[in-house]
Amino acid sequence: MTELNTPAHLQDAKVLLSDDGFTTSNVWYHGTSSGLITSVTNQGLVGGGDAALMKRMQSTLQTIQAPAFTAEDPVFLTQSKELAYYWADQKAKSRNLYFSNGETPAVFEVTLNDEENALVKTDAGGAALLMEPGNAYIKHLGEVYKANGKELEEINPLKADRMVYMNKLGLAYSNQPISKKAVKLLEG
């Protein structure tokens, strides 16, 4: 695994991480690729919103005569800039594989009103990450905990409370699109 050098202005785990996991509020973060900054700035966050990558993947699948699919993914959120940067880095790498545009990680701050914040759900899909041997995100998360004097205990995905995925793993989502008024690009 290559070490991820999170920019200093995004390193917030030290203030957010407690023995119970990451604290939450009405401020969330979304990591994406620099190639999507204009789209997010203009229309906000929309689940499955990377139309260019989706089109490219559909084209690839058609060459092998695989059935078409649609993505109606929720909007991924996390309570930590540091964790959002991890996912932004992954998105930039993915887009660079397809488009070779030299895209870089980008992190957006998302401020929700009380009604919108109540719609944020814990992402129990994190169970799949826990079940994957040597999952890169879980390893990275363990390093974040360790760097901040904490330990990410082993989590049994078959017995874990749903809130563990948000609190301990920093995985959340909204099924609703998020208005462009609620997002702000974080720049160093």
Coordinates of C-alpha atoms in Angstrom, one line a residue:
M1 CA 0.0 0.0 0.0
T2 CA 1.3 3.4 -0.9
E3 CA 1.3 6.1 1.8
L4 CA -1.3 8.8 1.3
N5 CA 0.1 12.2 2.1
T6 CA -3.0 14.1 3.2
P7 CA -2.5 17.9 2.9
A8 CA -2.1 19.6 6.3
H9 CA -5.2 21.7 5.9
L10 CA -7.3 18.5 5.6
Q11 CA -5.9 16.7 8.6
D12 CA -8.7 16.9 11.1
A13 CA -8.8 13.4 12.6
K14 CA -6.9 14.7 15.7
V15 CA -9.9 16.9 16.6
L16 CA -12.7 14.6 15.5
L17 CA -11.5 11.2 16.7
S18 CA -12.5 10.0 20.1
D19 CA -12.7 6.5 21.7
D20 CA -16.2 6.3 20.2
G21 CA -15.0 7.2 16.7
F22 CA -15.5 10.3 14.6
T23 CA -17.8 13.0 15.9
T24 CA -20.6 14.2 13.7
S25 CA -22.4 17.5 13.2
N26 CA -24.2 19.1 10.3
V27 CA -20.9 19.6 8.5
W28 CA -19.8 16.8 6.2
Y29 CA -17.2 16.3 3.5
H30 CA -17.2 14.7 0.1
G31 CA -14.1 13.6 -1.8
T32 CA -14.0 13.6 -5.5
S33 CA -11.6 14.4 -8.4
S34 CA -10.6 17.8 -9.7
G35 CA -12.2 16.9 -13.1
L36 CA -15.6 17.1 -11.3
I37 CA -15.1 20.4 -9.5
T38 CA -17.1 22.4 -12.1
S39 CA -19.9 20.0 -12.2
V40 CA -20.2 20.0 -8.4
T41 CA -19.9 23.7 -8.2
N42 CA -22.6 24.2 -10.8
Q43 CA -25.1 21.5 -9.8
G44 CA -24.2 20.3 -6.3
L45 CA -23.7 16.7 -5.4
V46 CA -25.8 14.1 -7.2
G47 CA -25.6 10.4 -6.6
G48 CA -23.8 8.6 -9.5
G49 CA -22.9 12.1 -10.8
D50 CA -19.7 11.2 -12.7
A51 CA -21.4 10.9 -16.1
A52 CA -18.2 10.9 -18.1
L53 CA -16.8 7.9 -16.2
M54 CA -20.1 6.1 -16.3
K55 CA -20.3 6.6 -20.1
R56 CA -16.7 5.3 -20.5
M57 CA -17.4 2.3 -18.4
Q58 CA -20.6 1.6 -20.3
S59 CA -18.7 1.7 -23.5
T60 CA -16.1 -0.7 -22.2
L61 CA -18.8 -3.1 -21.1
Q62 CA -20.4 -3.0 -24.5
T63 CA -17.2 -4.1 -26.2
I64 CA -17.5 -7.4 -24.2
Q65 CA -21.3 -7.5 -24.7
A66 CA -22.0 -7.1 -21.0
P67 CA -25.5 -5.8 -20.1
A68 CA -25.9 -2.1 -19.5
F69 CA -26.3 -0.8 -16.0
T70 CA -27.4 2.4 -14.4
A71 CA -25.9 4.0 -11.3
E72 CA -28.2 5.6 -8.9
D73 CA -25.7 5.7 -6.1
P74 CA -26.3 7.8 -3.0
V75 CA -24.0 10.8 -2.3
F76 CA -21.1 9.6 -0.2
L77 CA -20.3 11.7 2.9
T78 CA -17.9 11.5 5.8
Q79 CA -17.5 13.6 8.8
S80 CA -13.7 14.0 8.3
K81 CA -11.8 16.1 5.7
E82 CA -9.0 13.6 6.1
L83 CA -11.2 10.6 5.2
A84 CA -12.8 12.5 2.3
Y85 CA -9.3 13.1 0.9
Y86 CA -8.7 9.3 0.9
W87 CA -11.8 8.8 -1.3
A88 CA -10.9 11.9 -3.4
D89 CA -7.6 10.3 -4.1
Q90 CA -9.3 7.0 -5.1
K91 CA -11.6 8.9 -7.5
A92 CA -8.8 10.8 -9.1
K93 CA -6.8 7.6 -9.7
S94 CA -9.9 6.0 -11.2
R95 CA -10.6 8.9 -13.5
N96 CA -6.9 9.1 -14.5
L97 CA -7.0 5.5 -15.6
Y98 CA -9.7 6.2 -18.0
F99 CA -9.0 9.8 -19.0
S100 CA -5.3 10.4 -18.3
N101 CA -6.0 14.1 -17.5
G102 CA -3.7 14.4 -14.5
E103 CA -6.7 14.9 -12.1
T104 CA -6.0 15.4 -8.5
P105 CA -8.0 14.9 -5.3
A106 CA -10.6 17.5 -4.4
V107 CA -12.6 17.8 -1.1
F108 CA -15.9 19.7 -0.7
E109 CA -17.3 20.8 2.6
V110 CA -21.0 20.1 2.8
T111 CA -23.1 22.1 5.3
L112 CA -26.6 20.7 5.8
N113 CA -29.7 22.2 7.5
D114 CA -31.3 20.2 10.3
E115 CA -33.8 18.6 7.9
E116 CA -31.2 17.6 5.4
N117 CA -28.8 16.4 8.1
A118 CA -31.5 14.1 9.5
L119 CA -31.5 12.3 6.1
V120 CA -27.8 11.3 6.4
K121 CA -27.5 7.6 7.0
T122 CA -24.8 5.3 8.2
D123 CA -23.3 3.4 5.3
A124 CA -23.6 -0.2 6.3
G125 CA -22.1 -1.1 3.0
G126 CA -18.9 -0.7 5.0
A127 CA -19.4 -4.3 6.0
A128 CA -18.1 -5.3 2.6
L129 CA -14.9 -3.4 3.3
L130 CA -14.4 -5.2 6.6
M131 CA -14.9 -8.6 5.0
E132 CA -12.3 -7.9 2.2
P133 CA -8.9 -9.2 3.4
G134 CA -6.4 -6.4 3.4
N135 CA -8.9 -3.7 2.3
A136 CA -6.9 -0.6 1.6
Y137 CA -9.4 1.8 3.2
I138 CA -9.5 -0.2 6.4
K139 CA -5.7 -0.3 6.5
H140 CA -5.5 3.5 5.9
L141 CA -8.2 4.1 8.6
G142 CA -6.2 2.0 11.0
E143 CA -3.1 4.2 10.3
V144 CA -5.2 7.4 10.9
Y145 CA -6.4 6.0 14.3
K146 CA -2.8 5.0 15.2
A147 CA -1.4 8.4 14.2
N148 CA -3.9 10.0 16.5
G149 CA -3.2 7.8 19.5
K150 CA -6.2 5.6 19.0
E151 CA -6.8 2.0 17.9
L152 CA -9.3 0.9 15.4
E153 CA -10.6 -2.3 17.1
E154 CA -11.5 -5.3 15.0
I155 CA -15.2 -5.0 14.0
N156 CA -17.3 -8.0 13.3
P157 CA -19.5 -7.0 10.3
L158 CA -22.0 -9.7 11.1
K159 CA -22.6 -8.4 14.7
A160 CA -21.8 -4.7 14.5
D161 CA -24.4 -2.1 15.2
R162 CA -25.2 0.0 12.0
M163 CA -23.9 3.2 13.6
V164 CA -20.4 1.6 13.8
Y165 CA -20.0 2.2 10.0
M166 CA -20.5 6.0 10.5
N167 CA -18.9 6.5 13.8
K168 CA -15.9 4.2 13.6
L169 CA -15.4 4.0 9.9
G170 CA -16.5 7.5 8.8
L171 CA -18.9 6.1 6.2
A172 CA -22.2 7.9 5.6
Y173 CA -24.5 8.9 2.7
S174 CA -27.5 10.8 1.6
N175 CA -30.0 9.5 -0.9
Q176 CA -31.0 13.1 -1.7
P177 CA -29.0 15.4 -4.1
I178 CA -27.2 18.1 -2.2
S179 CA -27.7 21.7 -3.4
K180 CA -24.8 23.7 -4.8
K181 CA -25.5 26.2 -2.1
A182 CA -24.5 23.6 0.5
V183 CA -21.1 22.8 -0.9
K184 CA -17.8 24.6 -0.8
L185 CA -14.5 23.5 -2.3
L186 CA -11.7 23.3 0.3
E187 CA -8.5 24.8 -1.0
G188 CA -5.1 24.9 0.7

